[in-house]
XYZ file of C-alpha atoms in Angstrom:
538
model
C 129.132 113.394 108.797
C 128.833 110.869 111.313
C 126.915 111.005 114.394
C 128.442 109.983 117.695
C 127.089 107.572 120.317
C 125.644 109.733 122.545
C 123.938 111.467 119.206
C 120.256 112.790 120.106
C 119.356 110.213 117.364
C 120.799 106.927 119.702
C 118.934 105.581 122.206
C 120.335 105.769 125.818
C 122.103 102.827 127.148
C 119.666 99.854 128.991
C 121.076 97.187 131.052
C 122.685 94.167 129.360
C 120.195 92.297 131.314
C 117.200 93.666 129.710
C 116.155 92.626 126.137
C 114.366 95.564 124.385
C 111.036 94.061 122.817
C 109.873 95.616 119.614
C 106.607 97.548 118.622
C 106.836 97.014 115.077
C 107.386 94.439 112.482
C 110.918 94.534 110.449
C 111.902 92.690 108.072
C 116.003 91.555 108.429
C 118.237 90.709 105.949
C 121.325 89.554 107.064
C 124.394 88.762 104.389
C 127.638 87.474 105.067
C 129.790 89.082 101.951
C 132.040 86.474 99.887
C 135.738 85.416 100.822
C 138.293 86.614 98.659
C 139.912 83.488 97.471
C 142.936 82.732 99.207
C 144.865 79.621 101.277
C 142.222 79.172 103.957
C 139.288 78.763 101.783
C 140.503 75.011 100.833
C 138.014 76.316 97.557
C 139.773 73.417 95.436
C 138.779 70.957 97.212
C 134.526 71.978 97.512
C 134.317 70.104 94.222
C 135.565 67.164 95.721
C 133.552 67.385 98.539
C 130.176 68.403 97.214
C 130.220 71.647 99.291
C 130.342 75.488 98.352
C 131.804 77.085 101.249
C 134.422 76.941 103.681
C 132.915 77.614 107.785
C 129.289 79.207 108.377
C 129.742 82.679 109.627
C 129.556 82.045 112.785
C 128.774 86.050 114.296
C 126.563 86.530 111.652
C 124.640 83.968 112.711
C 124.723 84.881 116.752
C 123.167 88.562 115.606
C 120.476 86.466 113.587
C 119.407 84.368 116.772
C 119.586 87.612 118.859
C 117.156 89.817 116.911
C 113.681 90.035 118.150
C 111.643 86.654 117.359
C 109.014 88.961 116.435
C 110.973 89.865 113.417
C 111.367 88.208 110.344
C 115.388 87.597 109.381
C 116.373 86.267 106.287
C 120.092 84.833 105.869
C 122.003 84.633 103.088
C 125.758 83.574 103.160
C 126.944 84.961 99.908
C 129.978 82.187 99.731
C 126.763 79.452 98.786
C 124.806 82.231 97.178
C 124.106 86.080 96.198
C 121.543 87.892 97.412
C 118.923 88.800 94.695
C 117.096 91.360 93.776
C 114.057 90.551 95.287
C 116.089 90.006 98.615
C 116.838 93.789 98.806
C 113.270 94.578 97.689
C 111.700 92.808 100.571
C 113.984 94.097 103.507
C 113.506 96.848 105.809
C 116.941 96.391 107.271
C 120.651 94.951 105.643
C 122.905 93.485 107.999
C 126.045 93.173 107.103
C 129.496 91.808 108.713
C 132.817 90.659 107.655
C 136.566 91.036 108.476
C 139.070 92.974 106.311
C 139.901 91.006 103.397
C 136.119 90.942 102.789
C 136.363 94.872 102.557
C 135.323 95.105 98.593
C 132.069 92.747 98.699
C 131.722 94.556 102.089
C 130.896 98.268 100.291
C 129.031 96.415 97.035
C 126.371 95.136 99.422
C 125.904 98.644 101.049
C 126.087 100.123 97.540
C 123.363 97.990 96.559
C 121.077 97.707 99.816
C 121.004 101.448 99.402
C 120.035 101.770 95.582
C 117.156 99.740 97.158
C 116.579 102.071 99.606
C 117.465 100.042 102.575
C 119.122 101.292 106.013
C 122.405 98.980 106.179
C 124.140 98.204 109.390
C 127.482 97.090 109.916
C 129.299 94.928 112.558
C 131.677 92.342 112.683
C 135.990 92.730 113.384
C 136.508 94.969 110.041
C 134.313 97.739 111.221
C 135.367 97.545 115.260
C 138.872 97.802 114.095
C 138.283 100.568 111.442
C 135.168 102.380 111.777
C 136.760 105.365 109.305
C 136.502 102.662 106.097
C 132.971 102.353 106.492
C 131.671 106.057 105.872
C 128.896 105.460 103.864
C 126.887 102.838 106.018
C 124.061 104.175 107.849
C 124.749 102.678 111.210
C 128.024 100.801 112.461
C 127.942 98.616 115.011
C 131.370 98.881 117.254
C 132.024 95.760 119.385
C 130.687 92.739 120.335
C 127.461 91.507 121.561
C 126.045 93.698 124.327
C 124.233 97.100 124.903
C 124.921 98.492 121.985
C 122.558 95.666 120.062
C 120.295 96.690 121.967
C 120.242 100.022 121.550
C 120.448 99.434 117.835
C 117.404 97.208 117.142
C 114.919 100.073 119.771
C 116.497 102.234 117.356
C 115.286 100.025 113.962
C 112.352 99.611 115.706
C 111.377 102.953 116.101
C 113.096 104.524 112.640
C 111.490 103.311 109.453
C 113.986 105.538 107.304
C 117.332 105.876 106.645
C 119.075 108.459 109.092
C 120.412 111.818 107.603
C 123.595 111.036 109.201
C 125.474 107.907 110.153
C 125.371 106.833 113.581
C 127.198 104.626 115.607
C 126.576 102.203 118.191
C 129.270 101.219 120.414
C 129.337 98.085 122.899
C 130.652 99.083 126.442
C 128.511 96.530 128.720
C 129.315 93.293 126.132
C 126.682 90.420 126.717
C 128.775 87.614 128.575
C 129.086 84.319 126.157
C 126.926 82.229 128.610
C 124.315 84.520 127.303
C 124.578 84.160 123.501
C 121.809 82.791 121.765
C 122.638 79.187 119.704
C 123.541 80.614 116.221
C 120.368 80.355 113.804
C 121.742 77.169 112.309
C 117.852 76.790 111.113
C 118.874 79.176 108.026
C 121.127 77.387 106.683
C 122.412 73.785 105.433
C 125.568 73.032 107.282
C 125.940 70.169 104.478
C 127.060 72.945 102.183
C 129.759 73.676 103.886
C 133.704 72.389 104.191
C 133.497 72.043 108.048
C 131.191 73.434 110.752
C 132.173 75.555 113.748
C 131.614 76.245 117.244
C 133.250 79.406 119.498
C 133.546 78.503 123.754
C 135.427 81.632 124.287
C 136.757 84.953 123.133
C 139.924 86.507 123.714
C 143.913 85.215 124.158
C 145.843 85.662 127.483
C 148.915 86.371 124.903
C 150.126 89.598 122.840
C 152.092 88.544 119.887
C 152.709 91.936 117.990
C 150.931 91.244 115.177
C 147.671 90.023 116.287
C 144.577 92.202 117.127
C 142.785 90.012 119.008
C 143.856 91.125 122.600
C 142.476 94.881 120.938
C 139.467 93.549 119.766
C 138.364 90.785 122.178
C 140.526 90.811 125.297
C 143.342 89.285 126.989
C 141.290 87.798 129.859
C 138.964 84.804 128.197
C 135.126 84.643 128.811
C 133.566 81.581 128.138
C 130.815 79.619 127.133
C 128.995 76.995 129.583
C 129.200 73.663 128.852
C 126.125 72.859 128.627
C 125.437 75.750 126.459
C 128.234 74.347 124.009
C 126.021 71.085 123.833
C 123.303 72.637 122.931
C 125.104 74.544 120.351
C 126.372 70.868 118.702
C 122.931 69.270 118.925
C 121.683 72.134 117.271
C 124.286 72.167 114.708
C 123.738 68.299 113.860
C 119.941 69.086 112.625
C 121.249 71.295 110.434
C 123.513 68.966 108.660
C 126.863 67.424 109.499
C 129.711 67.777 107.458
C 131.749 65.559 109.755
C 133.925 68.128 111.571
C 133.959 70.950 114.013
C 136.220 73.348 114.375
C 136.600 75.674 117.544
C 137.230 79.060 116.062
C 138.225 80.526 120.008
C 141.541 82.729 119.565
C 143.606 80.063 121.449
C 140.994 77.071 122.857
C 143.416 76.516 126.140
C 143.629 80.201 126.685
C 142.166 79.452 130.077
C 143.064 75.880 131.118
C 140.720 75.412 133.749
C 137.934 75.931 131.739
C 138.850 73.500 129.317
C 139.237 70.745 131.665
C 135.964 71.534 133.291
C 134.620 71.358 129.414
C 136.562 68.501 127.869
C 134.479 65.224 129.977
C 130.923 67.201 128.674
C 132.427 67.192 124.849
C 133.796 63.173 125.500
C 130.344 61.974 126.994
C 128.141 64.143 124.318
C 130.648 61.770 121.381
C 129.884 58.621 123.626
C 126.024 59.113 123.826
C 125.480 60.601 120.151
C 127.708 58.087 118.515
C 131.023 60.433 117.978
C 129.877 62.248 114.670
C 132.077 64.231 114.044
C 135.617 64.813 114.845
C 136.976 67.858 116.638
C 139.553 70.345 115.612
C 140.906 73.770 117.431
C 143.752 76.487 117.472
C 145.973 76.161 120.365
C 149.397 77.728 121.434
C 152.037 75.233 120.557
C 153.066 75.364 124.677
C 149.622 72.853 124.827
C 152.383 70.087 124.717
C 153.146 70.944 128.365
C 149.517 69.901 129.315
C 149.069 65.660 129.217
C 146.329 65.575 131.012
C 144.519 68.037 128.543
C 145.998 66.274 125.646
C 144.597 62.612 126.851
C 141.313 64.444 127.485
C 141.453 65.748 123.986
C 141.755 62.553 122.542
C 139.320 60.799 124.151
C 137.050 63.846 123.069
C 138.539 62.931 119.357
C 140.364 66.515 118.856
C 141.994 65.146 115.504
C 143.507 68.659 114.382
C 144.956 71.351 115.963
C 146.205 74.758 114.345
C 149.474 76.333 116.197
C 150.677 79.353 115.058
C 154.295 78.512 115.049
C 155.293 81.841 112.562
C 158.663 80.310 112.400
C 160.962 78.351 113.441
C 163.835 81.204 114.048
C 163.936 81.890 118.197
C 165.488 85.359 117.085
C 162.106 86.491 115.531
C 159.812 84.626 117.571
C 161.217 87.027 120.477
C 161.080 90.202 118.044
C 157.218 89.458 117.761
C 156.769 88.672 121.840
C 155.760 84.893 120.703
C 158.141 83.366 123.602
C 154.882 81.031 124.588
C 156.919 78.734 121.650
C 159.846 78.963 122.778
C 158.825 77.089 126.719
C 159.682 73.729 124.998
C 161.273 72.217 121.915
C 159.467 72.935 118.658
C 159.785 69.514 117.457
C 159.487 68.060 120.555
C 156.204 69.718 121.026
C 154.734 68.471 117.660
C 155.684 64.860 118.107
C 154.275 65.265 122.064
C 150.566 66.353 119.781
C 151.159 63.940 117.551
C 151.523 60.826 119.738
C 148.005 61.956 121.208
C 146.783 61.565 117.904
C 146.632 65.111 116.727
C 147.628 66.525 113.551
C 149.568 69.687 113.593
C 148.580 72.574 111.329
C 150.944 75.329 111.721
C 151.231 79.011 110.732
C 153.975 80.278 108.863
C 155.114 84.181 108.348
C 157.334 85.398 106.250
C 158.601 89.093 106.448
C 159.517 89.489 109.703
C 162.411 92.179 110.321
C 164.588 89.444 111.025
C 164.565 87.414 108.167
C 167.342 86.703 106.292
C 167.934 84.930 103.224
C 168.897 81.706 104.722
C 165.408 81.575 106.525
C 163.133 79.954 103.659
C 165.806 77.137 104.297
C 165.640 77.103 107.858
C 161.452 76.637 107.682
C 161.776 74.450 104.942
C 164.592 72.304 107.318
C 161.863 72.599 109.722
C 158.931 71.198 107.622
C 160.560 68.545 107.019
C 162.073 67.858 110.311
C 158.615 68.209 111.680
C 157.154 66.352 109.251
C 153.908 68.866 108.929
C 152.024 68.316 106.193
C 149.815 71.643 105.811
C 151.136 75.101 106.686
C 149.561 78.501 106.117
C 152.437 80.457 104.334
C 152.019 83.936 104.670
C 153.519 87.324 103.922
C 153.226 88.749 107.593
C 150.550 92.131 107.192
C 150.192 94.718 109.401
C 146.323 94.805 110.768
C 145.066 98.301 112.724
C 145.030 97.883 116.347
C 148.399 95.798 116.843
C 151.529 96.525 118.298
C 152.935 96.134 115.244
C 150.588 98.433 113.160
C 151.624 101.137 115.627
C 155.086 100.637 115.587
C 155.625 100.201 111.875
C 153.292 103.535 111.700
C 155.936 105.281 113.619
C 158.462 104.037 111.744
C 156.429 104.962 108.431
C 156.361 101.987 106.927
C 152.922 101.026 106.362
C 152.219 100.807 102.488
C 148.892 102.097 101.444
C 149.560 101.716 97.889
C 146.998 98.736 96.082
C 148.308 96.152 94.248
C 150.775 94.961 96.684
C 150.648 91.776 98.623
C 151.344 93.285 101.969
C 150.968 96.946 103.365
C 154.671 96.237 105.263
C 157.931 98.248 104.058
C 159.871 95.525 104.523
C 163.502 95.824 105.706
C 164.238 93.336 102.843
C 163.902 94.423 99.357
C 160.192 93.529 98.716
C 160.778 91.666 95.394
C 163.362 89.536 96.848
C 160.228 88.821 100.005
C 158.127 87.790 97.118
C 160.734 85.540 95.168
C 161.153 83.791 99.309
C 157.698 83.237 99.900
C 157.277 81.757 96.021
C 160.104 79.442 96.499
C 159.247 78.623 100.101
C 155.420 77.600 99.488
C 156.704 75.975 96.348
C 159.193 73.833 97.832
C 156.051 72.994 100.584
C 153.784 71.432 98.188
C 155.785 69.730 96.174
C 153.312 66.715 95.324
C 156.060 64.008 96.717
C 158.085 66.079 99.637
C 153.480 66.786 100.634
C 152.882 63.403 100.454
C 155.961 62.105 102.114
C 154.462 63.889 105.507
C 151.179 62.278 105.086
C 153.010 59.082 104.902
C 154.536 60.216 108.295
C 150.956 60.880 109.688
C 149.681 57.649 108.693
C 152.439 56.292 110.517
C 152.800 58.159 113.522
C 149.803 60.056 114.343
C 146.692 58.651 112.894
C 147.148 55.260 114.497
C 147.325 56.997 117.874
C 143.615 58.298 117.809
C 140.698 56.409 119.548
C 139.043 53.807 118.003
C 135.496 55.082 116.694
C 132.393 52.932 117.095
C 130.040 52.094 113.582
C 127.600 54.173 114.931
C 124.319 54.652 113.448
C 125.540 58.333 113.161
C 129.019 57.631 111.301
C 127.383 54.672 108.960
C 123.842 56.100 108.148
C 123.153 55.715 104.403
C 123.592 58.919 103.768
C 126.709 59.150 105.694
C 127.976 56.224 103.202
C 126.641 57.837 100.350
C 128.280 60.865 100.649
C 131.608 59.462 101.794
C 131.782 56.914 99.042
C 130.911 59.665 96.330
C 133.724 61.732 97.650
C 136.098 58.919 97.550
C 135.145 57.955 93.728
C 135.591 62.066 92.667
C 138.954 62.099 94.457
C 140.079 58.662 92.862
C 139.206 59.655 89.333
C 140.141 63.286 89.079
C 143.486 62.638 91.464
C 144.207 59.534 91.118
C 143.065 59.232 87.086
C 143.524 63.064 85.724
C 146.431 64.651 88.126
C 149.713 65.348 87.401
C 150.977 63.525 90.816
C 148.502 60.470 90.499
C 151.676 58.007 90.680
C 152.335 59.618 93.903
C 149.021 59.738 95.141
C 148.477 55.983 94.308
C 151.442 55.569 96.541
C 149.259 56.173 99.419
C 145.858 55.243 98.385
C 146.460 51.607 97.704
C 148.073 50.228 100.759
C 145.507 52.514 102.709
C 142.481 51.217 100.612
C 143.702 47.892 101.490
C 143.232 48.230 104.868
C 140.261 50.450 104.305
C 141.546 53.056 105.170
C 138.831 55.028 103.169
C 138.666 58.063 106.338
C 142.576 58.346 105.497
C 142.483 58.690 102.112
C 139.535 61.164 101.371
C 141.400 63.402 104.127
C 144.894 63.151 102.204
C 143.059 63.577 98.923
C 141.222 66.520 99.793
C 143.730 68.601 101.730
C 146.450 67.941 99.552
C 144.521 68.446 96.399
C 143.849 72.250 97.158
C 147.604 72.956 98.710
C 148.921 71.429 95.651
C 146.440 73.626 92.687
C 146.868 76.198 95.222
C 150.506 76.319 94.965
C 150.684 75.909 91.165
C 148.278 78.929 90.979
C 150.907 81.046 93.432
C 153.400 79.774 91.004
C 151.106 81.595 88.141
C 150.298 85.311 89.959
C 147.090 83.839 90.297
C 147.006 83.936 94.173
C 147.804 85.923 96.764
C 150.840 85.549 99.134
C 148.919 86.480 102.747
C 145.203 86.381 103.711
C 145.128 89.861 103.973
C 146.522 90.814 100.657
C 145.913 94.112 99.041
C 145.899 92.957 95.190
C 142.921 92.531 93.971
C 142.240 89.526 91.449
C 138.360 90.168 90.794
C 137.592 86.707 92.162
């Protein structure tokens, strides 16, 4: 049975602009479940690298800053390590949060919070979109940041026991992002982790069918303050740095203005701390169409940006209302990022209702036109909340069944989907065809970024320590023990010549997880989109 909002047992709604204080001591534990592995998690490269996770959990850590600071909170990010026994025993309160693919590990912590007696709350994107697969958490919390936290933690306060019913708290007055906390980036060691990351603002002007962010977050973007986002960095370096940031916003330029008004703080906090770290975001490919942007960018040393391209067919790209790529040449656009000094990471679906059998050959003409080295090839999924959820639902043809690596009755036959995403991700990573569009980067793109200073924060010891240990890994076990080491020595040598060291620990890394990634798809040993539904017990 699940209680409502307006339940006698929930509190009645306070202003956003009052912060309930607490009566009693709690005890928090807040756990981030595990990733399913999968493209995104770059998890064979950590080895390389010396790290054991991909990005902090960035919400997770937001709801850890905003509990009372009369509380005690304990964080555990279950990607560096499991929560123990003794974690469970000395909680009052679980807090969980996670997204869909996280489902499984979602349900084992609740399962074992409660054999410990624990009341277990739930937020985060998974639940908001789908309260009804979370039935057996005591309280879900619906939304973002806003009345409904509070309402939740006067309710912890006052309740010591687990409720007889699950209740629900629902955000309708969210807390505007100029008055989020800094994430608790005291609980953890960002120098476990692949890169760190940063959010300005929340929500994408744009409604391509497939995407529930516009449902979830909104199409009108609310932002951070700039000074707030400095904070957030300074914060974030005492934590450790693992020498990158990426903005996780749904689309950074979403609101232009804002980013212009932003950009000189980021460029003068890299001047004045030494530029530690180099910046990466996602970005709608029409960003081309901006120069003054893109030479603020640079000179803020944006090094990567992710644009979800889908594919390079104009047909489909209209089918899933993703004109925003069509305002300019593809290619055109790409070399415009490039020539700022940006490296294009691009998003790539396959199983669109316009696919034919000649489209693996028109992306992989595109790849190599574009000259792209790292793509996230996908098996387009259907998530709750989209356009294309609801029309596919009227159409019946979502696919509950498990085991399959979409939920999408494709109009093609789905084996022949399969054998088109094998071959095209396969073709991709091909150690040599890979490499070739590094060479391209070294070429085109890398020389066009801003010359760095020595800086006491890019040439500390331990800065050189780790950088040279990562270098000496990647040399032995890629360019000793692989299977494409003549290939890789191809562009390791002239680059160490110059020393290029930067350039080659970058190409090393990233290329040595797409390539064991691939030969693992090649296997059944991966999945073919983030989102996939067959389980692999990793």
């Amino acid at each position: 049975m699940t209680g409502l909002l307006g339940s006698p047992n929930a509190v009645a709604p306070q202003s956003q602009n009052t912060r309930y204080r607490p009566t009693t001591h709690r005890r928090i534990l807040c756990i981030f479940p595990k990733y399913s592995r999968s493209f995104g998690t770059f998890h064979h490269a950590f080895g390389l690298k010396g790290v054991k996770a991909f990005m902090p959990p960035q919400g997770l850590l937001i709801v850890a800053a905003y509990l009372p600071s009369e509380w005690d909170v304990r964080f555990i990010d279950e990607n560096i390590r499991p929560a123990s026994r003794a974690d469970y025993r000395w909680a009052d309160v679980v807090i969980v949060s996670g997204m869909h693919i996280q489902r499984p590990q979602i349900q084992h912590i609740n399962a074992l919070a409660h054999q410990a007696g624990k009341i277990t709350v739930l937020g985060g994107p998974s639940v908001s979109g789908c309260p009804e697969y979370y039935s057996d958490f005591d309280i879900l919390h619906l939304g973002e940041l806003g009345d409904a936290s509070d309402r939740m933690i006067e309710y912890l306060d006052r309740h010591h026991e687990r409720p007889t019913q699950q209740l629900r708290f629902e955000t309708i007055d969210r807390l505007p992002l100029a008055e989020f906390p800094t994430p608790a980036y005291d609980k953890l060691n960002l120098n476990q982790y692949f890169l760190a990351n940063i959010q300005y603002s929340s929500g994408c002007p744009y409604q391509c069918e497939f995407c529930d962010i516009p449902a979830l977050y909104g199409r009108d973007p609310r932002l951070k303050a700039p000074q707030q986002v400095l904070r957030e960095l300074d914060t974030m370096l005492e934590a450790g740095n693992p020498g990158a940031v990426y903005f996780v916003d749904d689309n950074f330029v979403g609101n232009r203005r804002a980013v212009a008004e932003l950009l000189p703080h980021l460029i003068e906090w890299q001047k004045s701390n030494g530029y530690p770290v180099q910046f990466a975001c996602e970005a709608t490919l029409n960003l081309a169409q901006s120069p003054k942007l893109l030479e603020m960018m640079r000179e803020a040393y944006f090094c990567t940006v992710f644009c979800g391209i889908e594919t390079p067919e104009p047909e489909a790209l209209r089918a899933i209302s993703k004109t925003q790529n069509l305002s300019m040449p593809m290619l055109e656009a790409i070399k415009t990022l490039n020539q700022y000094g940006m490296e294009v990471v691009s998003g790539i679906i396959l199983g669109f209702d316009t696919d034919t059998p000649e489209t693996v050959d028109r992306i992989l003409e595109f790849i190599k036109r574009s000259q792209i080295p790292m793509l996230t090839i996908n098996l387009l999924y259907a998530l709750p909340k989209t356009p294309l959820w609801n029309r596919l639902q009227a159409e019946r043809r979502i696919v509950s069944e498990v085991g399959r690596e979409s939920n999408i009755d494709f109009l093609m036959p789905y084996e022949e989907v399969i054998a088109m995403w094998n071959r095209c991700i396969s073709a991709a990573y091909e150690p040599n065809f890979l490499y070739e569009r590094f060479a391209y980067q070294c070429r085109h793109t890398y020389p066009n970024r801003i010359k760095v200073p020595n800086s006491p924060a890019r040439t500390s010891p331990d800065k050189v320590r780790r950088g040279l240990t990562m270098l000496a890994k990647i040399l032995l076990r890629v360019g000793v023990f692989s299977n494409y080491r003549q290939t890789f020595w191809q562009m390791a040598f002239p680059a160490l010549k110059k020393t290029k060291i930067e350039q080659v620990i970058h190409i090393g890394l990233v290329a040595h997880h797409l390539i064991h990634f691939t030969q693992e798809c090649t296997k059944g040993a991966e999945s073919a989109s983030f989102y996939s539904q067959k389980l692999r017990g990793k």
